[in-house]
Amino acid sequence: MASLRVLGRTFHRAAGSFARPAAAAFSSSAQFKVCINGGAGGIGQPLTMLMAMNETVKEVSVQDVTMAAVPPSGVAADLGHLEFPSKVVGYATDPSVPAVEQLEACLTGCNLVLIPAGMPRKPGMTRDDLFNVNAGIAKGVVEACAKFCPDAVVGLIVNPVNSIVPAMAELYKKKGLDPLKIVGVTTLDIVRANKFVAEITGKSPKDIEVPVIGGHAGVTIMPVFSQDPISATISADKIPALDKRTQDGGTEVVEAKAGKGSATLSMAYSGARFGNKVLAGLAGTPTDECAYVASSVTELPYFSSKVTFGKTGVEKIHDIGTLNSYEQGRLKEAMDQLKTEIDKGLDYAKSNC
Ligand code: NAD
Ligand code: LMR
């Protein structure tokens, strides 16, 4: 297990840690099946690659639609040549046919499903603008997960996370499944906060771990700079700008890509950081990551705070901890917006699930 922890930590931080594992380790440690839905997309391809490089992964399903820019079987053929133990298999589905009728082989036996399937933002759009089209895509895949891999951890990357996670967790509840299998991936906000703090303080990002709580859109993204020993040294007058830059990190990339998509590479890195932590937990080494889940740490039914992932997925949801007065004000602001976005997901579940 110690080696797993080492893999997880160095994987996040150092490219040099991608050295291929010793041959003897191949058959003994590879045990997990992972699926990436939307696996031929901007996030999907690099995320599939990073998950295929986890030596505990024995099989990766790459699923996308038949009209995807690259056929999923092509992504699989390409990644199938990496010198890692994982077998990579592509699945192309017809979006006019329910996903549940097409994903049995793709999802059966999966321990972890990561879903970046869906439309990205263009400049001028909010994440919420994506809800109508992306909720339907997520619902198709999540219904299939409920049928073919109900015990898998399902990491929803597709936006708007704040509304789609409640909608999909309610779908699981209605089917008598555990809503905590549905997890919103907010890791990119932590990654950004760590990097921006490193830039300001001159410290190494690997020594920084800023908890980011709340949700994943605008003011709901709430970095808690007072809780990391390095970011806590930043003077109070610099915090509002740093906070705002973290909130607007996604928009910064959307504008820089000028209509050609949103964050893909940093999201793939973050999705793999999340996925590798979940797999380490499933393998018996508990790991912590902030994630957006059904929660009772505030009066809101869904909230992102530190989660411990263990042998069955979400094992413990941690309290927010101590906030300074600036953060207490921000928490109220975050919760006000988050409530509206959660309600949108709950309304969707009432009429569509
Ligand atoms: P993309 O357009 O490059 O890729 C999306 C992929 O989904 C495409 O290959 C498309 O064919 C596929 N797809 C569409 N319908 C599908 C279906 N029914 N089944 C399977 N696949 C389907 O977009 P992207 O840049 O990879 O972004 C994907 C999503 O991730 C967007 O909604 C984006 O907003 C979101 N995102 C979230 C975060 C986060 O922090 N949670 C970060 C970045 C992007
Ligand atoms: C991000 O934070 O980069 C993503 O949510 C994509 C977006 O639309 O900003």
Tab-separated table of C-alpha atoms and ligand atoms in Angstrom:
chain	number	residue	atom	x	y	z
A	1	MET	CA	0.000	0.000	0.000
A	2	ALA	CA	2.877	2.366	0.733
A	3	SER	CA	3.861	2.197	-2.920
A	4	LEU	CA	0.317	3.156	-3.923
A	5	ARG	CA	0.447	6.217	-1.735
A	6	VAL	CA	3.776	7.129	-3.274
A	7	LEU	CA	2.296	6.671	-6.746
A	8	GLY	CA	-0.629	8.888	-5.890
A	9	ARG	CA	1.457	11.694	-4.460
A	10	THR	CA	4.229	11.773	-7.011
A	11	PHE	CA	1.767	11.260	-9.856
A	12	HIS	CA	0.121	14.542	-9.038
A	13	ARG	CA	3.277	16.491	-8.817
A	14	ALA	CA	6.138	15.195	-10.937
A	15	ALA	CA	6.199	14.110	-14.557
A	16	GLY	CA	9.221	11.919	-13.780
A	17	SER	CA	7.029	9.616	-11.728
A	18	PHE	CA	5.479	8.128	-14.862
A	19	ALA	CA	8.299	5.575	-15.061
A	20	ARG	CA	6.796	2.239	-16.030
A	21	PRO	CA	6.294	-0.196	-13.172
A	22	ALA	CA	8.487	-3.249	-12.687
A	23	ALA	CA	7.253	-6.210	-14.740
A	24	ALA	CA	6.664	-8.271	-11.613
A	25	ALA	CA	4.108	-5.742	-10.382
A	26	PHE	CA	1.943	-5.924	-13.512
A	27	SER	CA	-0.373	-8.810	-12.826
A	28	SER	CA	-0.409	-8.533	-9.035
A	29	SER	CA	-1.508	-4.916	-8.561
A	30	ALA	CA	-3.708	-4.269	-11.617
A	31	GLN	CA	-7.221	-4.832	-10.319
A	32	PHE	CA	-9.515	-1.960	-11.289
A	33	LYS	CA	-11.723	-1.248	-14.281
A	34	VAL	CA	-12.241	2.437	-15.057
A	35	CYS	CA	-14.563	4.028	-17.636
A	36	ILE	CA	-14.225	7.482	-19.183
A	37	ASN	CA	-17.467	8.639	-20.818
A	38	GLY	CA	-16.803	11.361	-23.361
A	39	GLY	CA	-13.389	9.698	-23.593
A	40	ALA	CA	-12.666	10.959	-27.118
A	41	GLY	CA	-13.163	14.618	-26.119
A	42	GLY	CA	-10.839	17.395	-25.030
A	43	ILE	CA	-10.700	16.230	-21.415
A	44	GLY	CA	-11.532	12.634	-22.198
A	45	GLN	CA	-8.440	11.737	-24.230
A	46	PRO	CA	-5.739	12.970	-21.846
A	47	LEU	CA	-7.765	11.786	-18.838
A	48	THR	CA	-8.052	8.314	-20.348
A	49	MET	CA	-4.311	8.319	-20.927
A	50	LEU	CA	-3.539	9.300	-17.341
A	51	MET	CA	-5.900	6.682	-15.919
A	52	ALA	CA	-4.436	4.027	-18.244
A	53	MET	CA	-1.053	4.848	-16.699
A	54	ASN	CA	-2.188	3.952	-13.178
A	55	GLU	CA	-0.590	0.589	-12.490
A	56	THR	CA	-3.577	-0.559	-10.422
A	57	VAL	CA	-5.843	-0.261	-13.475
A	58	LYS	CA	-6.329	-3.444	-15.469
A	59	GLU	CA	-8.887	-2.153	-17.975
A	60	VAL	CA	-10.069	1.234	-19.233
A	61	SER	CA	-13.282	1.700	-21.227
A	62	VAL	CA	-13.240	4.749	-23.508
A	63	GLN	CA	-16.810	5.615	-24.440
A	64	ASP	CA	-18.032	8.354	-26.745
A	65	VAL	CA	-20.671	8.854	-29.413
A	66	THR	CA	-20.409	7.542	-32.972
A	67	MET	CA	-19.893	11.082	-34.367
A	68	ALA	CA	-17.095	11.993	-31.926
A	69	ALA	CA	-14.151	13.869	-33.473
A	70	VAL	CA	-11.991	10.754	-33.007
A	71	PRO	CA	-13.496	7.245	-32.838
A	72	PRO	CA	-13.225	5.850	-29.290
A	73	SER	CA	-11.725	2.679	-30.799
A	74	GLY	CA	-8.952	4.878	-32.226
A	75	VAL	CA	-8.226	6.420	-28.824
A	76	ALA	CA	-8.169	2.891	-27.402
A	77	ALA	CA	-5.830	1.578	-30.118
A	78	ASP	CA	-3.464	4.486	-29.504
A	79	LEU	CA	-3.438	4.144	-25.702
A	80	GLY	CA	-3.275	0.366	-25.960
A	81	HIS	CA	0.399	0.732	-26.947
A	82	LEU	CA	1.442	2.377	-23.671
A	83	GLU	CA	3.796	0.204	-21.639
A	84	PHE	CA	1.394	-0.113	-18.722
A	85	PRO	CA	-0.674	-3.125	-17.674
A	86	SER	CA	-4.059	-1.651	-18.603
A	87	LYS	CA	-6.069	-2.916	-21.560
A	88	VAL	CA	-7.937	-0.027	-23.251
A	89	VAL	CA	-11.228	-0.753	-25.049
A	90	GLY	CA	-13.280	1.736	-27.090
A	91	TYR	CA	-17.094	1.908	-27.190
A	92	ALA	CA	-19.010	4.102	-29.663
A	93	THR	CA	-22.662	4.676	-28.857
A	94	ASP	CA	-25.551	6.055	-30.886
A	95	PRO	CA	-26.937	9.072	-28.984
A	96	SER	CA	-30.416	8.467	-30.446
A	97	VAL	CA	-30.579	5.128	-28.590
A	98	PRO	CA	-30.687	5.102	-24.737
A	99	ALA	CA	-27.203	4.656	-23.296
A	100	VAL	CA	-28.509	1.952	-20.963
A	101	GLU	CA	-29.177	-0.215	-24.021
A	102	GLN	CA	-25.588	0.119	-25.226
A	103	LEU	CA	-23.223	0.260	-22.264
A	104	GLU	CA	-23.423	-3.184	-20.652
A	105	ALA	CA	-19.978	-4.386	-21.739
A	106	CYS	CA	-18.468	-0.935	-21.289
A	107	LEU	CA	-19.589	-0.501	-17.671
A	108	THR	CA	-19.920	-3.997	-16.225
A	109	GLY	CA	-17.228	-4.540	-13.592
A	110	CYS	CA	-16.250	-0.849	-13.381
A	111	ASN	CA	-14.963	0.438	-10.042
A	112	LEU	CA	-14.685	4.053	-11.161
A	113	VAL	CA	-16.548	5.965	-13.868
A	114	LEU	CA	-15.381	9.465	-14.816
A	115	ILE	CA	-17.815	11.537	-16.900
A	116	PRO	CA	-16.527	14.494	-18.911
A	117	ALA	CA	-19.176	13.800	-21.605
A	118	GLY	CA	-20.967	16.998	-22.565
A	119	MET	CA	-20.692	20.479	-24.039
A	120	PRO	CA	-18.063	22.941	-22.831
A	121	ARG	CA	-18.623	26.699	-22.415
A	122	LYS	CA	-17.862	29.400	-24.972
A	123	PRO	CA	-16.951	32.983	-23.983
A	124	GLY	CA	-19.946	34.816	-22.494
A	125	MET	CA	-21.659	31.640	-21.278
A	126	THR	CA	-22.106	30.539	-17.680
A	127	ARG	CA	-21.793	26.895	-16.689
A	128	ASP	CA	-25.506	27.003	-15.917
A	129	ASP	CA	-26.192	27.703	-19.620
A	130	LEU	CA	-25.006	24.133	-20.302
A	131	PHE	CA	-27.571	22.521	-18.028
A	132	ASN	CA	-30.299	21.601	-20.507
A	133	VAL	CA	-28.082	19.720	-22.919
A	134	ASN	CA	-25.617	18.265	-20.414
A	135	ALA	CA	-28.140	17.031	-17.854
A	136	GLY	CA	-29.645	14.754	-20.497
A	137	ILE	CA	-26.222	13.378	-21.463
A	138	ALA	CA	-25.312	12.769	-17.812
A	139	LYS	CA	-28.658	11.124	-17.108
A	140	GLY	CA	-28.153	8.634	-19.933
A	141	VAL	CA	-24.747	7.572	-18.652
A	142	VAL	CA	-25.708	7.582	-14.965
A	143	GLU	CA	-28.789	5.421	-15.619
A	144	ALA	CA	-26.488	2.924	-17.293
A	145	CYS	CA	-24.100	3.058	-14.304
A	146	ALA	CA	-27.056	2.378	-11.991
A	147	LYS	CA	-27.798	-0.773	-13.967
A	148	PHE	CA	-24.355	-2.150	-14.794
A	149	CYS	CA	-21.971	-0.883	-12.079
A	150	PRO	CA	-24.093	0.388	-9.160
A	151	ASP	CA	-21.188	0.075	-6.706
A	152	ALA	CA	-18.774	2.143	-8.796
A	153	VAL	CA	-17.765	5.644	-7.745
A	154	VAL	CA	-19.166	7.957	-10.436
A	155	GLY	CA	-17.159	11.163	-10.783
A	156	LEU	CA	-19.141	13.841	-12.616
A	157	ILE	CA	-16.910	16.346	-14.400
A	158	VAL	CA	-19.597	17.569	-16.818
A	159	ASN	CA	-20.936	21.069	-16.089
A	160	PRO	CA	-22.820	22.539	-14.393
A	161	VAL	CA	-21.549	20.298	-11.582
A	162	ASN	CA	-23.556	22.254	-8.971
A	163	SER	CA	-26.891	21.188	-10.508
A	164	ILE	CA	-26.054	17.933	-12.307
A	165	VAL	CA	-24.687	16.177	-9.195
A	166	PRO	CA	-27.890	16.734	-7.151
A	167	ALA	CA	-30.003	15.603	-10.128
A	168	MET	CA	-27.980	12.402	-10.596
A	169	ALA	CA	-27.705	11.627	-6.869
A	170	GLU	CA	-31.497	11.900	-6.627
A	171	LEU	CA	-31.748	9.480	-9.565
A	172	TYR	CA	-29.625	7.000	-7.560
A	173	LYS	CA	-31.807	7.522	-4.468
A	174	LYS	CA	-34.965	6.825	-6.479
A	175	LYS	CA	-33.427	3.557	-7.668
A	176	GLY	CA	-32.600	2.595	-4.066
A	177	LEU	CA	-28.873	3.113	-4.669
A	178	ASP	CA	-26.358	5.001	-2.552
A	179	PRO	CA	-26.377	8.702	-3.581
A	180	LEU	CA	-22.833	9.014	-2.242
A	181	LYS	CA	-21.617	7.013	-5.212
A	182	ILE	CA	-22.268	10.205	-7.205
A	183	VAL	CA	-19.398	12.638	-6.697
A	184	GLY	CA	-18.837	16.065	-8.269
A	185	VAL	CA	-15.214	16.555	-9.323
A	186	THR	CA	-14.061	19.988	-8.100
A	187	THR	CA	-10.346	19.125	-7.943
A	188	LEU	CA	-9.404	21.674	-10.611
A	189	ASP	CA	-10.340	24.465	-8.191
A	190	ILE	CA	-7.885	23.082	-5.619
A	191	VAL	CA	-5.182	22.660	-8.260
A	192	ARG	CA	-5.666	26.272	-9.368
A	193	ALA	CA	-5.672	27.644	-5.828
A	194	ASN	CA	-2.454	25.735	-5.074
A	195	LYS	CA	-0.762	27.069	-8.201
A	196	PHE	CA	-1.841	30.678	-7.667
A	197	VAL	CA	-0.657	30.569	-4.032
A	198	ALA	CA	2.673	29.119	-5.184
A	199	GLU	CA	3.078	31.972	-7.659
A	200	ILE	CA	2.418	34.611	-5.000
A	201	THR	CA	4.494	33.067	-2.211
A	202	GLY	CA	7.341	31.613	-4.270
A	203	LYS	CA	6.840	28.249	-2.511
A	204	SER	CA	6.551	24.897	-4.246
A	205	PRO	CA	2.973	23.961	-5.236
A	206	LYS	CA	3.629	20.449	-3.943
A	207	ASP	CA	3.751	21.821	-0.396
A	208	ILE	CA	0.442	23.667	-0.743
A	209	GLU	CA	-3.023	22.143	-0.317
A	210	VAL	CA	-5.752	24.780	-0.185
A	211	PRO	CA	-9.165	23.305	0.636
A	212	VAL	CA	-11.774	24.620	-1.807
A	213	ILE	CA	-15.306	24.162	-0.535
A	214	GLY	CA	-18.843	25.021	-1.668
A	215	GLY	CA	-19.408	24.220	-5.329
A	216	HIS	CA	-17.934	24.618	-8.805
A	217	ALA	CA	-19.180	27.879	-10.353
A	218	GLY	CA	-18.473	31.555	-9.687
A	219	VAL	CA	-18.868	32.630	-6.064
A	220	THR	CA	-19.721	29.069	-4.991
A	221	ILE	CA	-16.011	28.232	-5.488
A	222	MET	CA	-14.666	29.054	-2.045
A	223	PRO	CA	-10.936	28.589	-1.399
A	224	VAL	CA	-10.172	28.499	2.322
A	225	PHE	CA	-6.747	30.105	2.286
A	226	SER	CA	-6.606	30.365	6.088
A	227	GLN	CA	-6.451	26.552	6.404
A	228	ASP	CA	-3.237	25.934	4.464
A	229	PRO	CA	-0.062	26.895	6.343
A	230	ILE	CA	1.527	28.562	3.296
A	231	SER	CA	-1.518	30.428	1.959
A	232	ALA	CA	-2.320	31.503	5.522
A	233	THR	CA	0.834	33.666	5.408
A	234	ILE	CA	-0.513	35.791	2.527
A	235	SER	CA	-1.524	39.255	3.716
A	236	ALA	CA	-5.260	39.830	4.083
A	237	ASP	CA	-5.333	42.621	1.478
A	238	LYS	CA	-4.197	40.184	-1.251
A	239	ILE	CA	-6.816	37.519	-0.487
A	240	PRO	CA	-9.873	38.956	-2.310
A	241	ALA	CA	-7.999	39.113	-5.646
A	242	LEU	CA	-6.580	35.631	-5.153
A	243	ASP	CA	-10.024	34.337	-4.254
A	244	LYS	CA	-11.522	35.973	-7.350
A	245	ARG	CA	-8.808	34.567	-9.625
A	246	THR	CA	-9.552	31.078	-8.303
A	247	GLN	CA	-13.291	31.581	-8.866
A	248	ASP	CA	-12.635	32.837	-12.400
A	249	GLY	CA	-9.987	30.279	-13.355
A	250	GLY	CA	-12.352	28.492	-15.721
A	251	THR	CA	-13.390	31.736	-17.419
A	252	GLU	CA	-9.724	32.725	-17.813
A	253	VAL	CA	-9.185	29.562	-19.882
A	254	VAL	CA	-12.492	29.853	-21.792
A	255	GLU	CA	-11.535	33.384	-22.878
A	256	ALA	CA	-7.963	32.422	-23.761
A	257	LYS	CA	-9.264	29.557	-25.937
A	258	ALA	CA	-11.524	32.095	-27.690
A	259	GLY	CA	-14.514	29.883	-28.460
A	260	LYS	CA	-12.541	26.665	-28.975
A	261	GLY	CA	-13.370	25.083	-25.628
A	262	SER	CA	-12.640	25.294	-21.922
A	263	ALA	CA	-9.988	23.783	-19.652
A	264	THR	CA	-9.092	20.317	-20.906
A	265	LEU	CA	-5.481	19.533	-19.989
A	266	SER	CA	-5.559	20.981	-16.466
A	267	MET	CA	-8.912	19.225	-16.015
A	268	ALA	CA	-7.517	15.917	-17.225
A	269	TYR	CA	-4.660	16.314	-14.737
A	270	SER	CA	-7.180	17.160	-11.992
A	271	GLY	CA	-9.535	14.337	-12.988
A	272	ALA	CA	-6.646	11.895	-12.779
A	273	ARG	CA	-5.578	13.326	-9.411
A	274	PHE	CA	-9.150	12.686	-8.226
A	275	GLY	CA	-9.405	9.273	-9.909
A	276	ASN	CA	-6.092	8.063	-8.543
A	277	LYS	CA	-7.117	9.086	-5.026
A	278	VAL	CA	-10.406	7.205	-5.344
A	279	LEU	CA	-8.585	4.091	-6.596
A	280	ALA	CA	-6.035	4.318	-3.784
A	281	GLY	CA	-8.960	4.427	-1.328
A	282	LEU	CA	-10.650	1.446	-2.990
A	283	ALA	CA	-7.346	-0.434	-2.761
A	284	GLY	CA	-7.279	0.132	1.001
A	285	THR	CA	-5.290	3.347	1.465
A	286	PRO	CA	-7.738	6.061	2.612
A	287	THR	CA	-7.189	9.361	0.804
A	288	ASP	CA	-8.628	12.854	1.194
A	289	GLU	CA	-9.844	15.217	-1.508
A	290	CYS	CA	-12.444	17.990	-1.508
A	291	ALA	CA	-15.426	16.854	-3.557
A	292	TYR	CA	-19.045	17.901	-4.106
A	293	VAL	CA	-21.407	15.338	-2.589
A	294	ALA	CA	-24.693	14.855	-0.742
A	295	SER	CA	-23.785	16.393	2.583
A	296	SER	CA	-24.987	17.530	5.975
A	297	VAL	CA	-22.009	19.727	6.887
A	298	THR	CA	-24.151	22.815	6.113
A	299	GLU	CA	-27.902	23.215	5.790
A	300	LEU	CA	-27.559	22.668	2.032
A	301	PRO	CA	-28.166	19.082	0.854
A	302	TYR	CA	-25.109	19.137	-1.462
A	303	PHE	CA	-21.782	20.753	-0.697
A	304	SER	CA	-18.096	20.327	-1.416
A	305	SER	CA	-15.814	19.784	1.556
A	306	LYS	CA	-12.980	17.418	2.369
A	307	VAL	CA	-14.001	13.793	1.734
A	308	THR	CA	-12.121	10.652	2.742
A	309	PHE	CA	-12.252	7.956	0.052
A	310	GLY	CA	-11.905	4.401	1.330
A	311	LYS	CA	-12.634	0.830	0.300
A	312	THR	CA	-16.221	1.545	-0.765
A	313	GLY	CA	-15.761	5.098	-2.027
A	314	VAL	CA	-16.923	8.043	0.083
A	315	GLU	CA	-16.113	7.014	3.644
A	316	LYS	CA	-16.251	10.276	5.578
A	317	ILE	CA	-17.368	13.823	4.807
A	318	HIS	CA	-15.441	16.293	6.922
A	319	ASP	CA	-16.710	19.497	8.484
A	320	ILE	CA	-15.682	22.824	7.012
A	321	GLY	CA	-13.384	23.643	9.940
A	322	THR	CA	-12.591	27.100	11.260
A	323	LEU	CA	-13.138	30.074	8.943
A	324	ASN	CA	-11.890	33.636	9.431
A	325	SER	CA	-14.326	36.546	9.146
A	326	TYR	CA	-13.675	37.111	5.400
A	327	GLU	CA	-14.353	33.421	4.750
A	328	GLN	CA	-17.513	33.452	6.865
A	329	GLY	CA	-18.880	36.238	4.632
A	330	ARG	CA	-17.875	34.291	1.550
A	331	LEU	CA	-19.546	31.148	2.862
A	332	LYS	CA	-22.871	32.948	3.065
A	333	GLU	CA	-22.440	34.304	-0.468
A	334	ALA	CA	-21.472	30.856	-1.787
A	335	MET	CA	-24.388	29.135	-0.086
A	336	ASP	CA	-26.950	31.626	-1.409
A	337	GLN	CA	-25.960	30.949	-5.024
A	338	LEU	CA	-25.406	27.243	-4.490
A	339	LYS	CA	-28.921	26.802	-3.102
A	340	THR	CA	-30.466	28.052	-6.360
A	341	GLU	CA	-28.252	25.758	-8.425
A	342	ILE	CA	-28.977	22.723	-6.231
A	343	ASP	CA	-32.711	23.432	-6.490
A	344	LYS	CA	-32.418	23.415	-10.271
A	345	GLY	CA	-30.935	19.917	-10.139
A	346	LEU	CA	-33.565	18.708	-7.680
A	347	ASP	CA	-36.356	20.087	-9.894
A	348	TYR	CA	-34.860	18.280	-12.875
A	349	ALA	CA	-34.794	15.033	-10.920
A	350	LYS	CA	-38.453	15.468	-9.924
A	351	SER	CA	-39.639	15.785	-13.493
A	352	ASN	CA	-37.103	13.680	-15.395
A	353	CYS	CA	-35.818	10.855	-13.216
B	1	NAD	P1	-15.414	18.259	-25.516
B	1	NAD	O1	-16.508	18.785	-26.383
B	1	NAD	O2	-14.022	18.398	-25.969
B	1	NAD	O3	-15.663	16.732	-25.199
B	1	NAD	C1	-16.907	16.240	-24.788
B	1	NAD	C2	-17.073	14.858	-25.348
B	1	NAD	O4	-18.338	14.358	-24.906
B	1	NAD	C3	-17.080	14.827	-26.890
B	1	NAD	O5	-16.124	13.908	-27.375
B	1	NAD	C4	-18.499	14.388	-27.225
B	1	NAD	O6	-18.580	13.602	-28.395
B	1	NAD	C5	-18.831	13.584	-25.976
B	1	NAD	N1	-20.269	13.304	-25.819
B	1	NAD	C6	-21.323	14.088	-26.138
B	1	NAD	N2	-22.457	13.414	-25.867
B	1	NAD	C7	-22.109	12.221	-25.360
B	1	NAD	C8	-22.833	11.093	-24.895
B	1	NAD	N3	-24.164	11.067	-24.921
B	1	NAD	N4	-22.131	10.015	-24.430
B	1	NAD	C9	-20.790	10.038	-24.424
B	1	NAD	N5	-20.052	11.077	-24.865
B	1	NAD	C10	-20.710	12.147	-25.317
B	1	NAD	O7	-15.613	18.965	-24.081
B	1	NAD	P2	-14.561	18.976	-22.861
B	1	NAD	O8	-13.718	20.175	-22.969
B	1	NAD	O9	-13.937	17.651	-22.737
B	1	NAD	O10	-15.567	19.238	-21.619
B	1	NAD	C11	-16.487	18.256	-21.233
B	1	NAD	C12	-17.326	18.761	-20.060
B	1	NAD	O11	-16.507	18.940	-18.896
B	1	NAD	C13	-18.006	20.124	-20.297
B	1	NAD	O12	-19.319	20.075	-19.806
B	1	NAD	C14	-17.161	21.080	-19.471
B	1	NAD	O13	-17.884	22.214	-19.060
B	1	NAD	C15	-16.798	20.195	-18.296
B	1	NAD	N6	-15.642	20.642	-17.492
B	1	NAD	C16	-15.708	20.502	-16.147
B	1	NAD	C17	-14.651	20.861	-15.344
B	1	NAD	C18	-14.723	20.679	-13.857
B	1	NAD	O14	-13.877	21.235	-13.156
B	1	NAD	N7	-15.637	19.895	-13.316
B	1	NAD	C19	-13.501	21.379	-15.933
B	1	NAD	C20	-13.445	21.512	-17.311
B	1	NAD	C21	-14.532	21.138	-18.098
B	2	LMR	C1	-13.421	25.031	-15.369
B	2	LMR	O1	-13.490	25.439	-14.209
B	2	LMR	O2	-12.399	25.184	-16.063
B	2	LMR	C2	-14.573	24.283	-15.972
B	2	LMR	O3	-15.681	24.298	-15.124
B	2	LMR	C3	-14.900	24.696	-17.364
B	2	LMR	C4	-15.543	26.054	-17.446
B	2	LMR	O4	-16.551	26.162	-18.128
B	2	LMR	O5	-15.025	26.994	-16.858
